[in-house]
PDB file of C-alpha atoms in Angstrom:
ATOM      1  CA  MET J  61     -38.146 -28.342   7.091  1.00 35.00           C
ATOM      2  CA  LYS J  62     -37.274 -24.772   7.945  1.00 34.00           C
ATOM      3  CA  LEU J  63     -33.584 -23.886   7.608  1.00 38.00           C
ATOM      4  CA  ILE J  64     -32.093 -20.975   9.468  1.00 39.00           C
ATOM      5  CA  SER J  65     -28.836 -19.437   8.354  1.00 34.00           C
ATOM      6  CA  LEU J  66     -26.929 -17.273  10.798  1.00 39.00           C
ATOM      7  CA  CYS J  67     -23.672 -15.446  10.426  1.00 36.00           C
ATOM      8  CA  PHE J  68     -21.824 -13.940  13.371  1.00 40.00           C
ATOM      9  CA  PHE J  69     -18.606 -12.000  13.665  1.00 40.00           C
ATOM     10  CA  LEU J  70     -16.315 -11.992  16.672  1.00 41.00           C
ATOM     11  CA  PHE J  71     -15.180  -8.556  15.675  1.00 39.00           C
ATOM     12  CA  ILE J  72     -17.625  -6.272  13.878  1.00 40.00           C
ATOM     13  CA  ASN J  73     -15.961  -4.263  11.051  1.00 39.00           C
ATOM     14  CA  THR J  74     -15.605  -7.337   8.848  1.00 41.00           C
ATOM     15  CA  LEU J  75     -18.635  -6.262   6.850  1.00 46.00           C
ATOM     16  CA  PHE J  76     -16.975  -3.039   5.773  1.00 50.00           C
ATOM     17  CA  GLY J  77     -13.258  -3.610   6.191  1.00 59.00           C
ATOM     18  CA  GLN J  78     -10.771  -5.717   4.334  1.00 87.00           C
ATOM     19  CA  LYS J  79     -10.098  -9.066   5.924  1.00 93.00           C
ATOM     20  CA  ILE J  80      -7.605 -11.813   5.333  1.00 96.00           C
ATOM     21  CA  ILE J  81      -8.537 -15.405   6.078  1.00 96.00           C
ATOM     22  CA  TRP J  82      -5.700 -17.345   7.735  1.00 97.00           C
ATOM     23  CA  LYS J  83      -3.850 -19.701   5.392  1.00 96.00           C
ATOM     24  CA  GLU J  84      -0.756 -21.698   6.209  1.00 94.00           C
ATOM     25  CA  ASP J  85       1.132 -20.515   3.142  1.00 94.00           C
ATOM     26  CA  HIS J  86       0.118 -16.847   3.443  1.00 95.00           C
ATOM     27  CA  LYS J  87       1.991 -14.643   5.902  1.00 97.00           C
ATOM     28  CA  LEU J  88       1.177 -11.072   6.828  1.00 97.00           C
ATOM     29  CA  VAL J  89       3.154  -8.206   5.313  1.00 97.00           C
ATOM     30  CA  TRP J  90       3.356  -4.653   6.621  1.00 96.00           C
ATOM     31  CA  ASP J  91       1.087  -3.442   3.804  1.00 95.00           C
ATOM     32  CA  ASN J  92      -1.729  -5.450   5.436  1.00 96.00           C
ATOM     33  CA  PHE J  93      -1.713  -3.023   8.398  1.00 95.00           C
ATOM     34  CA  LYS J  94      -3.842  -0.279   6.834  1.00 94.00           C
ATOM     35  CA  SER J  95      -5.367   1.673   9.696  1.00 91.00           C
ATOM     36  CA  ALA J  96      -3.955   5.133  10.280  1.00 85.00           C
ATOM     37  CA  VAL J  97      -5.592   5.225  13.713  1.00 74.00           C
ATOM     38  CA  ARG J  98      -3.590   4.062  16.709  1.00 74.00           C
ATOM     39  CA  THR J  99      -5.933   2.208  19.030  1.00 66.00           C
ATOM     40  CA  LYS J 100      -3.409   1.865  21.855  1.00 63.00           C
ATOM     41  CA  ASN J 101      -2.227   4.852  23.877  1.00 67.00           C
ATOM     42  CA  ASN J 102       1.036   3.165  24.855  1.00 66.00           C
ATOM     43  CA  SER J 103       3.803   4.753  22.746  1.00 70.00           C
ATOM     44  CA  ASP J 104       5.921   1.594  23.186  1.00 74.00           C
ATOM     45  CA  VAL J 105       3.496  -0.370  21.003  1.00 81.00           C
ATOM     46  CA  ILE J 106       4.871  -0.524  17.466  1.00 90.00           C
ATOM     47  CA  ALA J 107       2.000  -2.396  15.810  1.00 92.00           C
ATOM     48  CA  TYR J 108      -1.431  -3.769  16.528  1.00 93.00           C
ATOM     49  CA  THR J 109      -2.990  -6.861  14.968  1.00 95.00           C
ATOM     50  CA  HIS J 110      -6.782  -6.919  14.943  1.00 95.00           C
ATOM     51  CA  CYS J 111      -7.696 -10.540  14.445  1.00 96.00           C
ATOM     52  CA  GLY J 112     -10.136 -13.153  15.634  1.00 95.00           C
ATOM     53  CA  TRP J 113     -12.639 -15.318  13.850  1.00 95.00           C
ATOM     54  CA  GLU J 114     -15.939 -15.336  12.096  1.00 95.00           C
ATOM     55  CA  TYR J 115     -18.376 -18.170  11.844  1.00 95.00           C
ATOM     56  CA  SER J 116     -21.539 -19.079  10.035  1.00 96.00           C
ATOM     57  CA  VAL J 117     -24.215 -21.548  11.039  1.00 96.00           C
ATOM     58  CA  VAL J 118     -26.813 -23.368   8.980  1.00 96.00           C
ATOM     59  CA  LYS J 119     -29.308 -25.150  11.185  1.00 95.00           C
ATOM     60  CA  SER J 120     -32.853 -26.407  11.185  1.00 94.00           C
ATOM     61  CA  SER J 121     -35.761 -25.892  13.520  1.00 95.00           C
ATOM     62  CA  ASN J 122     -35.774 -29.705  13.752  1.00 96.00           C
ATOM     63  CA  PRO J 123     -33.427 -30.468  16.678  1.00 96.00           C
ATOM     64  CA  LYS J 124     -32.398 -33.817  15.150  1.00 97.00           C
ATOM     65  CA  SER J 125     -31.257 -32.310  11.848  1.00 97.00           C
ATOM     66  CA  PRO J 126     -27.536 -31.915  11.204  1.00 97.00           C
ATOM     67  CA  VAL J 127     -26.007 -28.495  11.792  1.00 97.00           C
ATOM     68  CA  LYS J 128     -23.271 -26.972   9.642  1.00 97.00           C
ATOM     69  CA  ILE J 129     -20.847 -24.577  11.318  1.00 97.00           C
ATOM     70  CA  GLU J 130     -17.953 -22.984   9.454  1.00 97.00           C
ATOM     71  CA  ILE J 131     -15.263 -21.001  11.252  1.00 97.00           C
ATOM     72  CA  ALA J 132     -12.309 -19.030   9.903  1.00 97.00           C
ATOM     73  CA  ALA J 133      -9.526 -17.049  11.546  1.00 98.00           C
ATOM     74  CA  ILE J 134      -9.477 -13.528  10.161  1.00 97.00           C
ATOM     75  CA  PHE J 135      -7.173 -10.523  10.174  1.00 97.00           C
ATOM     76  CA  ASN J 136      -8.810  -7.107   9.798  1.00 95.00           C
ATOM     77  CA  GLU J 137      -6.585  -4.871   7.701  1.00 95.00           C
ATOM     78  CA  ASP J 138      -8.572  -1.701   8.362  1.00 93.00           C
ATOM     79  CA  ARG J 139      -8.312  -2.121  12.155  1.00 92.00           C
ATOM     80  CA  SER J 140      -4.628  -3.156  12.248  1.00 94.00           C
ATOM     81  CA  TRP J 141      -1.933  -0.501  12.351  1.00 92.00           C
ATOM     82  CA  LYS J 142       1.826   0.049  12.553  1.00 93.00           C
ATOM     83  CA  ASP J 143       4.274   2.767  13.459  1.00 91.00           C
ATOM     84  CA  VAL J 144       5.963   2.996  10.052  1.00 89.00           C
ATOM     85  CA  LYS J 145       9.143   4.485  11.547  1.00 90.00           C
ATOM     86  CA  ARG J 146       9.775   1.488  13.829  1.00 90.00           C
ATOM     87  CA  THR J 147       8.648  -1.599  11.915  1.00 92.00           C
ATOM     88  CA  ASN J 148      10.947  -4.494  11.099  1.00 95.00           C
ATOM     89  CA  ASP J 149      10.727  -8.188  10.216  1.00 95.00           C
ATOM     90  CA  TYR J 150      11.070  -9.292  13.834  1.00 95.00           C
ATOM     91  CA  ILE J 151       8.059  -7.205  14.933  1.00 95.00           C
ATOM     92  CA  LEU J 152       6.103  -8.499  11.933  1.00 97.00           C
ATOM     93  CA  LEU J 153       6.795 -12.073  13.090  1.00 97.00           C
ATOM     94  CA  HIS J 154       5.406 -11.201  16.545  1.00 97.00           C
ATOM     95  CA  GLU J 155       2.265  -9.798  14.896  1.00 97.00           C
ATOM     96  CA  GLN J 156       1.967 -12.872  12.645  1.00 98.00           C
ATOM     97  CA  LYS J 157       1.921 -15.010  15.786  1.00 98.00           C
ATOM     98  CA  HIS J 158      -1.139 -13.106  17.035  1.00 97.00           C
ATOM     99  CA  PHE J 159      -2.869 -14.168  13.812  1.00 98.00           C
ATOM    100  CA  ASP J 160      -1.534 -17.731  14.207  1.00 98.00           C
ATOM    101  CA  ILE J 161      -2.981 -17.803  17.738  1.00 98.00           C
ATOM    102  CA  ALA J 162      -6.379 -16.916  16.252  1.00 98.00           C
ATOM    103  CA  GLU J 163      -6.031 -19.916  13.915  1.00 98.00           C
ATOM    104  CA  LEU J 164      -4.980 -22.123  16.827  1.00 98.00           C
ATOM    105  CA  PHE J 165      -8.163 -21.279  18.707  1.00 98.00           C
ATOM    106  CA  VAL J 166     -10.274 -21.695  15.571  1.00 98.00           C
ATOM    107  CA  ARG J 167      -8.920 -25.238  15.341  1.00 98.00           C
ATOM    108  CA  GLN J 168      -9.765 -25.815  19.007  1.00 98.00           C
ATOM    109  CA  PHE J 169     -13.238 -24.439  18.278  1.00 98.00           C
ATOM    110  CA  ARG J 170     -13.647 -26.803  15.303  1.00 98.00           C
ATOM    111  CA  LYS J 171     -12.519 -29.727  17.471  1.00 98.00           C
ATOM    112  CA  GLU J 172     -15.073 -28.902  20.184  1.00 97.00           C
ATOM    113  CA  ILE J 173     -17.804 -28.605  17.577  1.00 97.00           C
ATOM    114  CA  ALA J 174     -16.849 -31.867  15.880  1.00 97.00           C
ATOM    115  CA  GLU J 175     -16.935 -33.666  19.218  1.00 97.00           C
ATOM    116  CA  ASN J 176     -20.000 -32.038  20.780  1.00 97.00           C
ATOM    117  CA  ILE J 177     -22.281 -30.316  18.265  1.00 98.00           C
ATOM    118  CA  LYS J 178     -23.665 -32.508  15.514  1.00 96.00           C
ATOM    119  CA  THR J 179     -27.347 -31.535  15.397  1.00 97.00           C
ATOM    120  CA  SER J 180     -29.422 -28.362  15.537  1.00 97.00           C
ATOM    121  CA  GLY J 181     -30.495 -29.395  19.031  1.00 97.00           C
ATOM    122  CA  ASP J 182     -26.859 -29.744  20.106  1.00 97.00           C
ATOM    123  CA  TYR J 183     -26.242 -26.281  18.699  1.00 97.00           C
ATOM    124  CA  ASP J 184     -29.113 -24.796  20.670  1.00 97.00           C
ATOM    125  CA  LYS J 185     -27.980 -26.462  23.904  1.00 97.00           C
ATOM    126  CA  LYS J 186     -24.182 -26.299  23.726  1.00 97.00           C
ATOM    127  CA  PHE J 187     -22.881 -23.746  21.259  1.00 97.00           C
ATOM    128  CA  LYS J 188     -23.067 -20.678  23.465  1.00 97.00           C
ATOM    129  CA  ALA J 189     -21.027 -22.356  26.237  1.00 97.00           C
ATOM    130  CA  VAL J 190     -18.424 -23.704  23.791  1.00 97.00           C
ATOM    131  CA  TYR J 191     -18.121 -20.294  22.133  1.00 97.00           C
ATOM    132  CA  SER J 192     -17.780 -18.534  25.474  1.00 97.00           C
ATOM    133  CA  LYS J 193     -15.063 -20.892  26.727  1.00 97.00           C
ATOM    134  CA  ILE J 194     -13.032 -20.713  23.503  1.00 97.00           C
ATOM    135  CA  SER J 195     -13.389 -16.907  23.392  1.00 97.00           C
ATOM    136  CA  ASN J 196     -12.210 -16.512  26.983  1.00 97.00           C
ATOM    137  CA  ASP J 197      -9.284 -18.906  26.499  1.00 98.00           C
ATOM    138  CA  TYR J 198      -8.336 -17.091  23.279  1.00 97.00           C
ATOM    139  CA  GLU J 199      -8.388 -13.663  24.893  1.00 97.00           C
ATOM    140  CA  ASN J 200      -6.367 -14.878  27.897  1.00 97.00           C
ATOM    141  CA  PHE J 201      -3.795 -16.553  25.638  1.00 98.00           C
ATOM    142  CA  GLN J 202      -3.353 -13.381  23.555  1.00 97.00           C
ATOM    143  CA  ILE J 203      -2.889 -11.281  26.705  1.00 96.00           C
ATOM    144  CA  SER J 204      -0.428 -13.770  28.178  1.00 97.00           C
ATOM    145  CA  TYR J 205       1.496 -13.936  24.889  1.00 97.00           C
ATOM    146  CA  ASP J 206       2.054 -10.175  24.871  1.00 94.00           C
ATOM    147  CA  LYS J 207       2.831 -10.038  28.583  1.00 95.00           C
ATOM    148  CA  VAL J 208       5.323 -12.917  28.648  1.00 97.00           C
ATOM    149  CA  THR J 209       7.083 -11.891  25.424  1.00 96.00           C
ATOM    150  CA  GLU J 210       6.931  -8.225  26.457  1.00 93.00           C
ATOM    151  CA  HIS J 211       5.239  -7.521  23.112  1.00 91.00           C
ATOM    152  CA  GLY J 212       8.016  -9.423  21.359  1.00 92.00           C
ATOM    153  CA  MET J 213      10.888  -7.574  23.016  1.00 92.00           C
ATOM    154  CA  ASN J 214      11.942 -10.624  25.061  1.00 96.00           C
ATOM    155  CA  LYS J 215      13.518 -12.635  22.267  1.00 97.00           C
ATOM    156  CA  GLU J 216      13.984 -15.799  24.335  1.00 98.00           C
ATOM    157  CA  LYS J 217      10.315 -15.898  25.371  1.00 98.00           C
ATOM    158  CA  GLN J 218       9.246 -14.964  21.840  1.00 98.00           C
ATOM    159  CA  ALA J 219      11.187 -17.957  20.498  1.00 98.00           C
ATOM    160  CA  GLU J 220       9.502 -20.207  23.080  1.00 98.00           C
ATOM    161  CA  TYR J 221       6.063 -18.996  22.017  1.00 98.00           C
ATOM    162  CA  ASN J 222       6.950 -19.359  18.331  1.00 98.00           C
ATOM    163  CA  THR J 223       7.720 -23.027  19.003  1.00 98.00           C
ATOM    164  CA  LEU J 224       4.669 -23.554  21.221  1.00 98.00           C
ATOM    165  CA  ILE J 225       2.277 -22.033  18.676  1.00 98.00           C
ATOM    166  CA  ALA J 226       3.760 -24.068  15.815  1.00 98.00           C
ATOM    167  CA  GLU J 227       3.530 -27.282  17.846  1.00 98.00           C
ATOM    168  CA  GLU J 228      -0.073 -26.628  18.882  1.00 98.00           C
ATOM    169  CA  LEU J 229      -1.086 -25.814  15.305  1.00 98.00           C
ATOM    170  CA  ASP J 230       0.522 -29.081  14.226  1.00 98.00           C
ATOM    171  CA  ASN J 231      -1.225 -31.017  17.022  1.00 98.00           C
ATOM    172  CA  LEU J 232      -4.554 -29.732  15.698  1.00 98.00           C
ATOM    173  CA  LYS J 233      -3.741 -30.045  11.979  1.00 97.00           C
ATOM    174  CA  SER J 234      -6.677 -32.403  11.452  1.00 97.00           C
ATOM    175  CA  TYR J 235      -8.917 -29.413  12.283  1.00 97.00           C
ATOM    176  CA  LYS J 236      -7.530 -26.976   9.742  1.00 95.00           C
ATOM    177  CA  ALA J 237      -9.890 -25.619   7.115  1.00 92.00           C
ATOM    178  CA  PRO J 238     -10.673 -27.987   4.242  1.00 82.00           C
TER     179      PRO J 238
END
């Protein structure tokens, strides 16, 4: 039986940059934002969180063989930055929620895989579509989060999202990393 091992990254740079894997008991600190390069031209943006996920796949050329897919939410320190003159704990919480959203969608990804992709054949037939849907939903959620909360400046909407994200993470707690 021929085994194929694949490793993909949603965001490239993880091979060379420092990354943090999402853990419930580990919160971001400003020292994690290590890039000196501002990637946004908007001077109103105080910080930028570069996060997403990485996954690895171990599959067989036999379509009936089980497939193993591991996924983790990651934060890229070397691509995340802050305006050191304007940071505070409230802004850090907003940035933490971006990372929490990545974990939320990783759990949704794990759920879809658990329900739909059990064999190498399933992987070949279904993975690309599942990945594409989760990626699009993730990107749209992140954009909506910043828009609705006005990048955290709307404290009422930020509080609503804080609650929503916590509830959704809890709803999917059976899909957190082992």
